[in-house]
Amino acid sequence: MKEDGRGDPATPQTTLEGLHVWVVEDDPELLALSVDDLRWRGATARGLDSAEALYRHLAVERCDIVVLDIGLPGEDGYAVARHLRGMADIGIVMLTGRGSTHDMTHGLALGADVYLVKPVAGDLLAAALVSLRRRLHRDRPASAAGTAPVVPGWQLQSDGWNLQAPNGKNLALTGAERGFLRALMTPSSAPVERETLIAAITDTPWDFDPHRLDVLVHRLRSRVQNATGLTLPVRALRGAGYLWTDGAA
């Protein structure tokens, strides 16, 4: 067995096919080794060196699990875990050199699903990722676990993380955009109240500035236009929320 946890370099013991994993680590060498090992095991892996870089990519791309170091420049891993916990579908693995009981307790209390202390063999990390993927899938509500809502023309795909336009072009969604569209894109062609939409995009609706919903819709319209060349079929109704108009009477 090699030090990185690999046995036969051609046959990983644990495969991560279909899993999107992002590693946030400020040590360039460790980051490169981690990403390389995850890709070798079949994961779609990305390496990021700061919380800021993570947030930039989360704004436009899908991620299943974040592997997170604590000692990051700027915003540390504890603060990142607290922020990510608001995105209920993202798994959080803390992989750090801080192994005290206090650090582990603090990390788990802030929202980490798994806490591992470096150095960690690749097979152990991969097994933890597979276990976490099963747990995330099991805990996901039934309405989110299957096929996304089917509507004429526009489609939510990849468990709602991707919006496909009628012309076949696609846009990767953020967690908030995903929640908004899943709540809005229903066959009923009925308006959806603002309170319902806010509850779909945040776990703390009582703490959410309602004006942020309008900002989200404005940005989503712009991103859809830029990515697909089409206008998102969403209509704001004063006093009634928003209406999905694709195919509506």
PDB file of C-alpha atoms in Angstrom:
ATOM      1  CA  MET A   1       0.000   0.000   0.000  1.00  0.00           C
ATOM      2  CA  LYS A   2       1.379   3.366  -0.968  1.00  0.00           C
ATOM      3  CA  GLU A   3       1.490   6.257   1.521  1.00  0.00           C
ATOM      4  CA  ASP A   4      -1.384   8.005  -0.273  1.00  0.00           C
ATOM      5  CA  GLY A   5      -3.633   5.024   0.388  1.00  0.00           C
ATOM      6  CA  ARG A   6      -3.542   3.513  -3.089  1.00  0.00           C
ATOM      7  CA  GLY A   7      -2.934  -0.172  -3.691  1.00  0.00           C
ATOM      8  CA  ASP A   8      -2.897  -1.267  -7.309  1.00  0.00           C
ATOM      9  CA  PRO A   9      -2.698   2.107  -9.152  1.00  0.00           C
ATOM     10  CA  ALA A  10      -5.087   0.824 -11.827  1.00  0.00           C
ATOM     11  CA  THR A  11      -7.883  -0.377  -9.509  1.00  0.00           C
ATOM     12  CA  PRO A  12      -9.062   1.918  -6.683  1.00  0.00           C
ATOM     13  CA  GLN A  13     -10.697   0.044  -3.814  1.00  0.00           C
ATOM     14  CA  THR A  14     -13.418   2.694  -3.552  1.00  0.00           C
ATOM     15  CA  THR A  15     -14.825   4.440  -6.610  1.00  0.00           C
ATOM     16  CA  LEU A  16     -16.463   7.868  -6.526  1.00  0.00           C
ATOM     17  CA  GLU A  17     -18.084   7.927  -9.953  1.00  0.00           C
ATOM     18  CA  GLY A  18     -20.698  10.644 -10.315  1.00  0.00           C
ATOM     19  CA  LEU A  19     -19.662  12.484  -7.144  1.00  0.00           C
ATOM     20  CA  HIS A  20     -18.739  16.186  -7.357  1.00  0.00           C
ATOM     21  CA  VAL A  21     -16.133  16.906  -4.664  1.00  0.00           C
ATOM     22  CA  TRP A  22     -14.370  20.208  -4.062  1.00  0.00           C
ATOM     23  CA  VAL A  23     -11.281  20.379  -1.867  1.00  0.00           C
ATOM     24  CA  VAL A  24     -10.545  23.662  -0.082  1.00  0.00           C
ATOM     25  CA  GLU A  25      -6.914  23.663   1.055  1.00  0.00           C
ATOM     26  CA  ASP A  26      -4.291  26.438   1.048  1.00  0.00           C
ATOM     27  CA  ASP A  27      -1.271  24.098   0.810  1.00  0.00           C
ATOM     28  CA  PRO A  28      -0.675  23.768  -2.968  1.00  0.00           C
ATOM     29  CA  GLU A  29       1.042  20.386  -2.749  1.00  0.00           C
ATOM     30  CA  LEU A  30      -1.595  18.801  -0.508  1.00  0.00           C
ATOM     31  CA  LEU A  31      -4.327  20.291  -2.665  1.00  0.00           C
ATOM     32  CA  ALA A  32      -2.870  18.853  -5.863  1.00  0.00           C
ATOM     33  CA  LEU A  33      -2.383  15.408  -4.295  1.00  0.00           C
ATOM     34  CA  SER A  34      -5.926  15.328  -2.908  1.00  0.00           C
ATOM     35  CA  VAL A  35      -7.551  16.375  -6.164  1.00  0.00           C
ATOM     36  CA  ASP A  36      -5.435  13.926  -8.152  1.00  0.00           C
ATOM     37  CA  ASP A  37      -6.428  11.033  -5.878  1.00  0.00           C
ATOM     38  CA  LEU A  38     -10.125  11.896  -5.999  1.00  0.00           C
ATOM     39  CA  ARG A  39     -10.061  12.089  -9.786  1.00  0.00           C
ATOM     40  CA  TRP A  40      -8.239   8.758  -9.949  1.00  0.00           C
ATOM     41  CA  ARG A  41     -11.119   7.285  -7.964  1.00  0.00           C
ATOM     42  CA  GLY A  42     -13.649   8.666 -10.460  1.00  0.00           C
ATOM     43  CA  ALA A  43     -14.869  11.813  -8.720  1.00  0.00           C
ATOM     44  CA  THR A  44     -15.351  15.111 -10.494  1.00  0.00           C
ATOM     45  CA  ALA A  45     -12.924  17.002  -8.263  1.00  0.00           C
ATOM     46  CA  ARG A  46     -11.899  20.649  -8.067  1.00  0.00           C
ATOM     47  CA  GLY A  47      -9.199  22.242  -5.916  1.00  0.00           C
ATOM     48  CA  LEU A  48      -9.704  25.666  -4.324  1.00  0.00           C
ATOM     49  CA  ASP A  49      -7.331  27.583  -2.063  1.00  0.00           C
ATOM     50  CA  SER A  50      -9.675  29.863  -0.102  1.00  0.00           C
ATOM     51  CA  ALA A  51     -13.222  30.421   1.084  1.00  0.00           C
ATOM     52  CA  GLU A  52     -13.579  33.247  -1.408  1.00  0.00           C
ATOM     53  CA  ALA A  53     -12.724  30.931  -4.299  1.00  0.00           C
ATOM     54  CA  LEU A  54     -15.228  28.370  -2.993  1.00  0.00           C
ATOM     55  CA  TYR A  55     -18.051  30.913  -2.840  1.00  0.00           C
ATOM     56  CA  ARG A  56     -17.303  32.196  -6.341  1.00  0.00           C
ATOM     57  CA  HIS A  57     -17.593  28.717  -7.810  1.00  0.00           C
ATOM     58  CA  LEU A  58     -20.660  27.775  -5.760  1.00  0.00           C
ATOM     59  CA  ALA A  59     -22.432  30.739  -7.333  1.00  0.00           C
ATOM     60  CA  VAL A  60     -22.310  29.090 -10.755  1.00  0.00           C
ATOM     61  CA  GLU A  61     -21.589  25.367 -10.309  1.00  0.00           C
ATOM     62  CA  ARG A  62     -22.886  22.284  -8.580  1.00  0.00           C
ATOM     63  CA  CYS A  63     -21.070  20.553  -5.737  1.00  0.00           C
ATOM     64  CA  ASP A  64     -22.063  17.466  -3.710  1.00  0.00           C
ATOM     65  CA  ILE A  65     -19.422  17.468  -0.964  1.00  0.00           C
ATOM     66  CA  VAL A  66     -16.807  19.980   0.195  1.00  0.00           C
ATOM     67  CA  VAL A  67     -13.606  18.649   1.783  1.00  0.00           C
ATOM     68  CA  LEU A  68     -12.553  21.535   3.986  1.00  0.00           C
ATOM     69  CA  ASP A  69      -9.390  22.520   5.821  1.00  0.00           C
ATOM     70  CA  ILE A  70      -9.729  24.758   8.885  1.00  0.00           C
ATOM     71  CA  GLY A  71      -6.583  26.878   8.543  1.00  0.00           C
ATOM     72  CA  LEU A  72      -7.531  28.869   5.452  1.00  0.00           C
ATOM     73  CA  PRO A  73      -6.460  32.424   4.605  1.00  0.00           C
ATOM     74  CA  GLY A  74      -9.154  34.987   5.289  1.00  0.00           C
ATOM     75  CA  GLU A  75     -12.341  33.214   6.353  1.00  0.00           C
ATOM     76  CA  ASP A  76     -11.391  30.016   8.191  1.00  0.00           C
ATOM     77  CA  GLY A  77     -12.912  26.585   7.796  1.00  0.00           C
ATOM     78  CA  TYR A  78     -15.173  26.952  10.817  1.00  0.00           C
ATOM     79  CA  ALA A  79     -16.856  30.022   9.313  1.00  0.00           C
ATOM     80  CA  VAL A  80     -17.122  28.274   5.942  1.00  0.00           C
ATOM     81  CA  ALA A  81     -18.811  25.238   7.542  1.00  0.00           C
ATOM     82  CA  ARG A  82     -21.335  27.491   9.246  1.00  0.00           C
ATOM     83  CA  HIS A  83     -22.092  29.191   5.920  1.00  0.00           C
ATOM     84  CA  LEU A  84     -22.359  25.937   3.962  1.00  0.00           C
ATOM     85  CA  ARG A  85     -24.690  24.387   6.512  1.00  0.00           C
ATOM     86  CA  GLY A  86     -27.360  26.763   5.226  1.00  0.00           C
ATOM     87  CA  MET A  87     -27.154  24.851   1.922  1.00  0.00           C
ATOM     88  CA  ALA A  88     -28.789  21.664   3.136  1.00  0.00           C
ATOM     89  CA  ASP A  89     -27.816  19.465   0.189  1.00  0.00           C
ATOM     90  CA  ILE A  90     -24.051  19.996   0.497  1.00  0.00           C
ATOM     91  CA  GLY A  91     -21.992  17.502   2.477  1.00  0.00           C
ATOM     92  CA  ILE A  92     -19.110  18.842   4.584  1.00  0.00           C
ATOM     93  CA  VAL A  93     -15.975  16.863   5.404  1.00  0.00           C
ATOM     94  CA  MET A  94     -13.424  18.637   7.590  1.00  0.00           C
ATOM     95  CA  LEU A  95      -9.948  17.333   6.811  1.00  0.00           C
ATOM     96  CA  THR A  96      -7.447  19.126   9.017  1.00  0.00           C
ATOM     97  CA  GLY A  97      -4.368  18.817  11.162  1.00  0.00           C
ATOM     98  CA  ARG A  98      -6.270  19.998  14.246  1.00  0.00           C
ATOM     99  CA  GLY A  99      -7.129  16.843  16.131  1.00  0.00           C
ATOM    100  CA  SER A 100      -8.059  17.973  19.633  1.00  0.00           C
ATOM    101  CA  THR A 101     -11.421  17.028  21.087  1.00  0.00           C
ATOM    102  CA  HIS A 102     -12.300  20.725  21.271  1.00  0.00           C
ATOM    103  CA  ASP A 103     -11.566  21.277  17.568  1.00  0.00           C
ATOM    104  CA  MET A 104     -13.501  18.193  16.521  1.00  0.00           C
ATOM    105  CA  THR A 105     -16.492  19.084  18.697  1.00  0.00           C
ATOM    106  CA  HIS A 106     -16.480  22.659  17.412  1.00  0.00           C
ATOM    107  CA  GLY A 107     -16.282  21.568  13.768  1.00  0.00           C
ATOM    108  CA  LEU A 108     -19.127  19.072  14.099  1.00  0.00           C
ATOM    109  CA  ALA A 109     -21.261  21.570  16.022  1.00  0.00           C
ATOM    110  CA  LEU A 110     -20.882  24.095  13.203  1.00  0.00           C
ATOM    111  CA  GLY A 111     -22.172  21.650  10.631  1.00  0.00           C
ATOM    112  CA  ALA A 112     -19.432  19.268   9.497  1.00  0.00           C
ATOM    113  CA  ASP A 113     -20.811  15.826   8.630  1.00  0.00           C
ATOM    114  CA  VAL A 114     -17.425  14.124   9.001  1.00  0.00           C
ATOM    115  CA  TYR A 115     -14.250  15.234  10.817  1.00  0.00           C
ATOM    116  CA  LEU A 116     -10.946  13.602   9.806  1.00  0.00           C
ATOM    117  CA  VAL A 117      -7.462  14.401  11.050  1.00  0.00           C
ATOM    118  CA  LYS A 118      -4.498  14.536   8.652  1.00  0.00           C
ATOM    119  CA  PRO A 119      -2.787  12.514   7.415  1.00  0.00           C
ATOM    120  CA  VAL A 120      -5.652  10.401   6.061  1.00  0.00           C
ATOM    121  CA  ALA A 121      -5.231   7.480   3.666  1.00  0.00           C
ATOM    122  CA  GLY A 122      -7.006   7.928   0.372  1.00  0.00           C
ATOM    123  CA  ASP A 123      -9.124   4.813   0.897  1.00  0.00           C
ATOM    124  CA  LEU A 124     -10.391   6.116   4.249  1.00  0.00           C
ATOM    125  CA  LEU A 125     -11.364   9.499   2.796  1.00  0.00           C
ATOM    126  CA  ALA A 126     -13.042   7.817  -0.166  1.00  0.00           C
ATOM    127  CA  ALA A 127     -14.999   5.494   2.135  1.00  0.00           C
ATOM    128  CA  ALA A 128     -16.148   8.500   4.169  1.00  0.00           C
ATOM    129  CA  LEU A 129     -17.292  10.263   1.007  1.00  0.00           C
ATOM    130  CA  VAL A 130     -19.263   7.219  -0.167  1.00  0.00           C
ATOM    131  CA  SER A 131     -20.905   6.877   3.248  1.00  0.00           C
ATOM    132  CA  LEU A 132     -21.794  10.572   3.300  1.00  0.00           C
ATOM    133  CA  ARG A 133     -23.240  10.381  -0.218  1.00  0.00           C
ATOM    134  CA  ARG A 134     -25.551   7.550   0.901  1.00  0.00           C
ATOM    135  CA  ARG A 135     -26.639   9.542   3.938  1.00  0.00           C
ATOM    136  CA  LEU A 136     -27.328  12.705   1.923  1.00  0.00           C
ATOM    137  CA  HIS A 137     -29.387  10.732  -0.581  1.00  0.00           C
ATOM    138  CA  ARG A 138     -31.340   8.967   2.189  1.00  0.00           C
ATOM    139  CA  ASP A 139     -32.110  12.215   4.034  1.00  0.00           C
ATOM    140  CA  ARG A 140     -33.204  14.102   0.921  1.00  0.00           C
ATOM    141  CA  PRO A 141     -36.988  14.625   0.781  1.00  0.00           C
ATOM    142  CA  ALA A 142     -38.822  12.280  -1.563  1.00  0.00           C
ATOM    143  CA  SER A 143     -39.822  15.156  -3.827  1.00  0.00           C
ATOM    144  CA  ALA A 144     -36.157  15.991  -4.353  1.00  0.00           C
ATOM    145  CA  ALA A 145     -34.796  12.469  -4.673  1.00  0.00           C
ATOM    146  CA  GLY A 146     -36.384  11.509  -7.939  1.00  0.00           C
ATOM    147  CA  THR A 147     -36.849  13.181 -11.275  1.00  0.00           C
ATOM    148  CA  ALA A 148     -37.103  16.958 -11.198  1.00  0.00           C
ATOM    149  CA  PRO A 149     -40.422  18.572 -12.110  1.00  0.00           C
ATOM    150  CA  VAL A 150     -41.268  18.188 -15.774  1.00  0.00           C
ATOM    151  CA  VAL A 151     -42.468  21.367 -17.451  1.00  0.00           C
ATOM    152  CA  PRO A 152     -42.880  22.269 -21.125  1.00  0.00           C
ATOM    153  CA  GLY A 153     -39.726  23.569 -22.734  1.00  0.00           C
ATOM    154  CA  TRP A 154     -37.544  24.235 -19.711  1.00  0.00           C
ATOM    155  CA  GLN A 155     -36.254  21.341 -17.600  1.00  0.00           C
ATOM    156  CA  LEU A 156     -34.563  20.942 -14.222  1.00  0.00           C
ATOM    157  CA  GLN A 157     -31.994  18.174 -14.470  1.00  0.00           C
ATOM    158  CA  SER A 158     -29.210  16.610 -12.352  1.00  0.00           C
ATOM    159  CA  ASP A 159     -31.497  16.559  -9.305  1.00  0.00           C
ATOM    160  CA  GLY A 160     -32.385  20.189  -9.903  1.00  0.00           C
ATOM    161  CA  TRP A 161     -28.840  21.530 -10.084  1.00  0.00           C
ATOM    162  CA  ASN A 162     -29.015  22.217 -13.814  1.00  0.00           C
ATOM    163  CA  LEU A 163     -31.533  24.267 -15.790  1.00  0.00           C
ATOM    164  CA  GLN A 164     -31.920  23.240 -19.437  1.00  0.00           C
ATOM    165  CA  ALA A 165     -33.502  25.739 -21.820  1.00  0.00           C
ATOM    166  CA  PRO A 166     -35.743  24.739 -24.736  1.00  0.00           C
ATOM    167  CA  ASN A 167     -32.799  25.310 -27.096  1.00  0.00           C
ATOM    168  CA  GLY A 168     -30.749  22.685 -25.253  1.00  0.00           C
ATOM    169  CA  LYS A 169     -28.377  25.115 -23.540  1.00  0.00           C
ATOM    170  CA  ASN A 170     -27.722  24.686 -19.831  1.00  0.00           C
ATOM    171  CA  LEU A 171     -27.056  26.704 -16.697  1.00  0.00           C
ATOM    172  CA  ALA A 172     -25.625  25.287 -13.462  1.00  0.00           C
ATOM    173  CA  LEU A 173     -27.649  26.619 -10.534  1.00  0.00           C
ATOM    174  CA  THR A 174     -26.720  27.802  -7.078  1.00  0.00           C
ATOM    175  CA  GLY A 175     -28.447  26.286  -4.072  1.00  0.00           C
ATOM    176  CA  ALA A 176     -30.784  29.264  -3.701  1.00  0.00           C
ATOM    177  CA  GLU A 177     -31.655  29.303  -7.422  1.00  0.00           C
ATOM    178  CA  ARG A 178     -32.337  25.574  -7.321  1.00  0.00           C
ATOM    179  CA  GLY A 179     -34.724  25.934  -4.392  1.00  0.00           C
ATOM    180  CA  PHE A 180     -36.508  28.858  -6.048  1.00  0.00           C
ATOM    181  CA  LEU A 181     -37.048  27.069  -9.366  1.00  0.00           C
ATOM    182  CA  ARG A 182     -38.069  23.769  -7.795  1.00  0.00           C
ATOM    183  CA  ALA A 183     -40.802  25.589  -5.879  1.00  0.00           C
ATOM    184  CA  LEU A 184     -41.889  27.602  -8.912  1.00  0.00           C
ATOM    185  CA  MET A 185     -41.731  25.119 -11.800  1.00  0.00           C
ATOM    186  CA  THR A 186     -44.898  23.114 -11.258  1.00  0.00           C
ATOM    187  CA  PRO A 187     -47.537  21.990 -13.752  1.00  0.00           C
ATOM    188  CA  SER A 188     -50.266  23.911 -11.895  1.00  0.00           C
ATOM    189  CA  SER A 189     -49.494  27.263 -13.565  1.00  0.00           C
ATOM    190  CA  ALA A 190     -50.492  28.964 -10.298  1.00  0.00           C
ATOM    191  CA  PRO A 191     -48.635  31.855  -8.639  1.00  0.00           C
ATOM    192  CA  VAL A 192     -46.337  30.903  -5.765  1.00  0.00           C
ATOM    193  CA  GLU A 193     -46.366  33.169  -2.742  1.00  0.00           C
ATOM    194  CA  ARG A 194     -43.197  34.981  -1.754  1.00  0.00           C
ATOM    195  CA  GLU A 195     -43.199  33.319   1.668  1.00  0.00           C
ATOM    196  CA  THR A 196     -43.249  29.878   0.044  1.00  0.00           C
ATOM    197  CA  LEU A 197     -40.380  30.782  -2.263  1.00  0.00           C
ATOM    198  CA  ILE A 198     -38.310  32.241   0.562  1.00  0.00           C
ATOM    199  CA  ALA A 199     -38.830  29.063   2.601  1.00  0.00           C
ATOM    200  CA  ALA A 200     -37.584  27.070  -0.404  1.00  0.00           C
ATOM    201  CA  ILE A 201     -34.265  28.936  -0.613  1.00  0.00           C
ATOM    202  CA  THR A 202     -33.288  29.292   3.045  1.00  0.00           C
ATOM    203  CA  ASP A 203     -33.501  27.283   6.264  1.00  0.00           C
ATOM    204  CA  THR A 204     -34.065  30.510   8.235  1.00  0.00           C
ATOM    205  CA  PRO A 205     -36.914  32.318   6.426  1.00  0.00           C
ATOM    206  CA  TRP A 206     -37.630  34.457   9.511  1.00  0.00           C
ATOM    207  CA  ASP A 207     -34.121  35.914   9.179  1.00  0.00           C
ATOM    208  CA  PHE A 208     -34.309  36.509   5.432  1.00  0.00           C
ATOM    209  CA  ASP A 209     -34.660  40.006   3.944  1.00  0.00           C
ATOM    210  CA  PRO A 210     -37.594  39.677   1.470  1.00  0.00           C
ATOM    211  CA  HIS A 211     -35.890  42.097  -0.934  1.00  0.00           C
ATOM    212  CA  ARG A 212     -33.165  39.484  -1.447  1.00  0.00           C
ATOM    213  CA  LEU A 213     -35.705  37.322  -3.268  1.00  0.00           C
ATOM    214  CA  ASP A 214     -36.129  40.018  -5.915  1.00  0.00           C
ATOM    215  CA  VAL A 215     -32.357  40.380  -6.207  1.00  0.00           C
ATOM    216  CA  LEU A 216     -32.030  36.608  -6.680  1.00  0.00           C
ATOM    217  CA  VAL A 217     -34.646  36.634  -9.454  1.00  0.00           C
ATOM    218  CA  HIS A 218     -32.987  39.604 -11.172  1.00  0.00           C
ATOM    219  CA  ARG A 219     -29.584  37.890 -11.139  1.00  0.00           C
ATOM    220  CA  LEU A 220     -31.070  34.587 -12.262  1.00  0.00           C
ATOM    221  CA  ARG A 221     -32.776  36.260 -15.223  1.00  0.00           C
ATOM    222  CA  SER A 222     -29.465  37.818 -16.239  1.00  0.00           C
ATOM    223  CA  ARG A 223     -27.517  34.560 -15.865  1.00  0.00           C
ATOM    224  CA  VAL A 224     -30.111  32.625 -17.861  1.00  0.00           C
ATOM    225  CA  GLN A 225     -30.050  35.224 -20.635  1.00  0.00           C
ATOM    226  CA  ASN A 226     -26.249  35.131 -20.803  1.00  0.00           C
ATOM    227  CA  ALA A 227     -26.027  31.332 -20.717  1.00  0.00           C
ATOM    228  CA  THR A 228     -28.911  30.421 -23.030  1.00  0.00           C
ATOM    229  CA  GLY A 229     -29.821  33.529 -24.993  1.00  0.00           C
ATOM    230  CA  LEU A 230     -33.432  33.101 -23.827  1.00  0.00           C
ATOM    231  CA  THR A 231     -35.613  34.954 -21.343  1.00  0.00           C
ATOM    232  CA  LEU A 232     -36.497  33.103 -18.159  1.00  0.00           C
ATOM    233  CA  PRO A 233     -40.329  32.696 -18.151  1.00  0.00           C
ATOM    234  CA  VAL A 234     -40.911  34.080 -14.673  1.00  0.00           C
ATOM    235  CA  ARG A 235     -43.431  36.852 -13.994  1.00  0.00           C
ATOM    236  CA  ALA A 236     -43.595  38.935 -10.829  1.00  0.00           C
ATOM    237  CA  LEU A 237     -47.161  39.431  -9.595  1.00  0.00           C
ATOM    238  CA  ARG A 238     -47.700  42.282  -7.179  1.00  0.00           C
ATOM    239  CA  GLY A 239     -49.083  40.962  -3.927  1.00  0.00           C
ATOM    240  CA  ALA A 240     -49.132  37.374  -5.198  1.00  0.00           C
ATOM    241  CA  GLY A 241     -45.491  36.331  -5.548  1.00  0.00           C
ATOM    242  CA  TYR A 242     -44.099  34.873  -8.779  1.00  0.00           C
ATOM    243  CA  LEU A 243     -45.561  32.861 -11.632  1.00  0.00           C
ATOM    244  CA  TRP A 244     -43.835  30.345 -13.918  1.00  0.00           C
ATOM    245  CA  THR A 245     -45.256  31.190 -17.378  1.00  0.00           C
ATOM    246  CA  ASP A 246     -43.673  28.571 -19.653  1.00  0.00           C
ATOM    247  CA  GLY A 247     -46.682  26.793 -21.111  1.00  0.00           C
ATOM    248  CA  ALA A 248     -49.082  28.668 -18.840  1.00  0.00           C
ATOM    249  CA  ALA A 249     -52.419  29.819 -20.176  1.00  0.00           C
TER     250      ALA A 249
END
